[in-house]
GROMACS .gro file of C-alpha atoms in nm:
model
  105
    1UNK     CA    1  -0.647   3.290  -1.913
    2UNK     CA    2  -0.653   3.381  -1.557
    3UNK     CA    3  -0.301   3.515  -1.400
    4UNK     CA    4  -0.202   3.361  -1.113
    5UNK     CA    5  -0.292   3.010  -1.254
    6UNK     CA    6  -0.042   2.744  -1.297
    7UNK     CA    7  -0.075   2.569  -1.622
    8UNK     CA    8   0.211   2.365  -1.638
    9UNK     CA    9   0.523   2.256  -1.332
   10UNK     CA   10   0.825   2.066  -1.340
   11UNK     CA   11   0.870   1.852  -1.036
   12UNK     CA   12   1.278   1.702  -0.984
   13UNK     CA   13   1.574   1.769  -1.186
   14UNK     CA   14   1.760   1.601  -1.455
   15UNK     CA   15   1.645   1.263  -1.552
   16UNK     CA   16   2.014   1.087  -1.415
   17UNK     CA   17   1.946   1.266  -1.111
   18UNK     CA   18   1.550   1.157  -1.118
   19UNK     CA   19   1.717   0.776  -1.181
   20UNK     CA   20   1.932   0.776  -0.940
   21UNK     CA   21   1.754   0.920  -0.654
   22UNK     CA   22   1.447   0.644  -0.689
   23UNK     CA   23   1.715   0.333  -0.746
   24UNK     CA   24   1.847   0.443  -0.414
   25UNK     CA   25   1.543   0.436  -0.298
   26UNK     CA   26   1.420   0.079  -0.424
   27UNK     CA   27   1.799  -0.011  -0.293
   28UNK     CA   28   1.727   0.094   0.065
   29UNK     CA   29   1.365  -0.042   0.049
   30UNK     CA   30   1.502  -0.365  -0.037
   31UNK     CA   31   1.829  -0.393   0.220
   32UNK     CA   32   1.544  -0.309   0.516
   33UNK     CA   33   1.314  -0.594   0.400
   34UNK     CA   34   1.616  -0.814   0.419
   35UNK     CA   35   1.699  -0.661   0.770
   36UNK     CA   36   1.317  -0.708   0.839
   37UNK     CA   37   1.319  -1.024   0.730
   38UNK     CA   38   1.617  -1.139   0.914
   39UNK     CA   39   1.518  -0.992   1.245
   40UNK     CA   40   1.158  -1.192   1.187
   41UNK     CA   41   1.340  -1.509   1.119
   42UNK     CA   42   1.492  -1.473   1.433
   43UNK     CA   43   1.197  -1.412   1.623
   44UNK     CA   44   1.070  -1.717   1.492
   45UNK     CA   45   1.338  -1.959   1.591
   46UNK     CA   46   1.377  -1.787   1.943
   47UNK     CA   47   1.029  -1.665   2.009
   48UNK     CA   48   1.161  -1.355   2.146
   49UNK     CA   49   0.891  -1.081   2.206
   50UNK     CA   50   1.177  -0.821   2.172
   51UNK     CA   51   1.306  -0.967   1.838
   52UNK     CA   52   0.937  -0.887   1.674
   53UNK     CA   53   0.906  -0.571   1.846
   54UNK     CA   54   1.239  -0.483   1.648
   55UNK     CA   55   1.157  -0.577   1.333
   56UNK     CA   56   0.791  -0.443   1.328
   57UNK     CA   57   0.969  -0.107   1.431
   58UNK     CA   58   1.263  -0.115   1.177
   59UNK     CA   59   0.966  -0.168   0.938
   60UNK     CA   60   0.797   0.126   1.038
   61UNK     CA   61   1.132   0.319   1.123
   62UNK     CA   62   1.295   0.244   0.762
   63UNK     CA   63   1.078   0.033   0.489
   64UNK     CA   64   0.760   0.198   0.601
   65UNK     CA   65   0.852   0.542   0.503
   66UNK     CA   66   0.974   0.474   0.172
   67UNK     CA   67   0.699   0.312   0.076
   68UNK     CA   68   0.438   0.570   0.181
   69UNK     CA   69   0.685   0.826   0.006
   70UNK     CA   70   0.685   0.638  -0.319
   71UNK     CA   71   0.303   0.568  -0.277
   72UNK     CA   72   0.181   0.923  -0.212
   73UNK     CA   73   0.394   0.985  -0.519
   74UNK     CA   74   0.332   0.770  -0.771
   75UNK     CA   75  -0.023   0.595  -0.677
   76UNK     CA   76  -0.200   0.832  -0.493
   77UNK     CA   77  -0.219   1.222  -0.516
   78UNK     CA   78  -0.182   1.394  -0.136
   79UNK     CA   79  -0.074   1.694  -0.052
   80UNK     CA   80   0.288   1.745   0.051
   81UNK     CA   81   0.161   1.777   0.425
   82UNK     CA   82  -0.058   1.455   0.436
   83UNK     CA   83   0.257   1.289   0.284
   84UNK     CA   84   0.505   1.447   0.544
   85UNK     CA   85   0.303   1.330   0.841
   86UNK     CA   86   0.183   0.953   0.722
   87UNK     CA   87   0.590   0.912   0.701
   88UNK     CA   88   0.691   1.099   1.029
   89UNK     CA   89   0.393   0.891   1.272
   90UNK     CA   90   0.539   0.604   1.058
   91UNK     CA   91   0.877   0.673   1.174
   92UNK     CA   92   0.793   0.830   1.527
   93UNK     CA   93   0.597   0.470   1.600
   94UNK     CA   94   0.876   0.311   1.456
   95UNK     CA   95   1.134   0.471   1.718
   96UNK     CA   96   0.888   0.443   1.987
   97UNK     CA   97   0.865   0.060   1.925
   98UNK     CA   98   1.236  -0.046   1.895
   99UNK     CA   99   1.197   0.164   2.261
  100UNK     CA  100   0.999  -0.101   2.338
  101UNK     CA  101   1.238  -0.397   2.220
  102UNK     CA  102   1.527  -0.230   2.389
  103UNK     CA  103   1.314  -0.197   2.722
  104UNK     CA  104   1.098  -0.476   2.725
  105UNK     CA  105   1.037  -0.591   3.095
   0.00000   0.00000   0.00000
């Protein structure tokens, strides 16, 4: 065996903790799809280029993240880095497009 080789790691902390900490997750993921949603249905009955431009960036901003995080986690194997900046450009495009629905011209 070669020293300095890690054979075996344990990733979180108990399993309540481990529970809890992904049903808040699914719970956020699903109150911003209903904020999502809402601010999409609203776009549609007023056809308000602002109104889209807020819910594309709350996507990105809120629902976007978590689902990369969860992703990266569970589906795909990525480095902690590769994870860290898919979610912040997900969030920094976010903020940068609610910008947009706050100053559209």
């Amino acid at each position: 065996m070669t020293p300095g080789i890690v054979l075996q790691t344990v990733v979180g902390g108990s399993r309540i903790a481990v529970v809890l900490a992904l049903a808040g997750l699914l719970v956020a993921a699903g109150l911003s799809l209903i904020v999502v949603y809402k601010l999409f249905a609203g776009y549609r009955r007023n056809g308000t280029r602002p109104m889209l431009a807020l819910a594309v960036g709350l996507a990105l901003l809120v629902t976007g993240p978590i689902f990369l995080r969860l992703a990266f986690s569970n589906i795909w194997e990525v480095s902690p880095e590769v994870r860290s900046i898919a979610t912040a450009t997900s969030e920094l495009f976010g903020l940068v497009t609610i910008l947009y629905a706050i100053y559209d011209p």
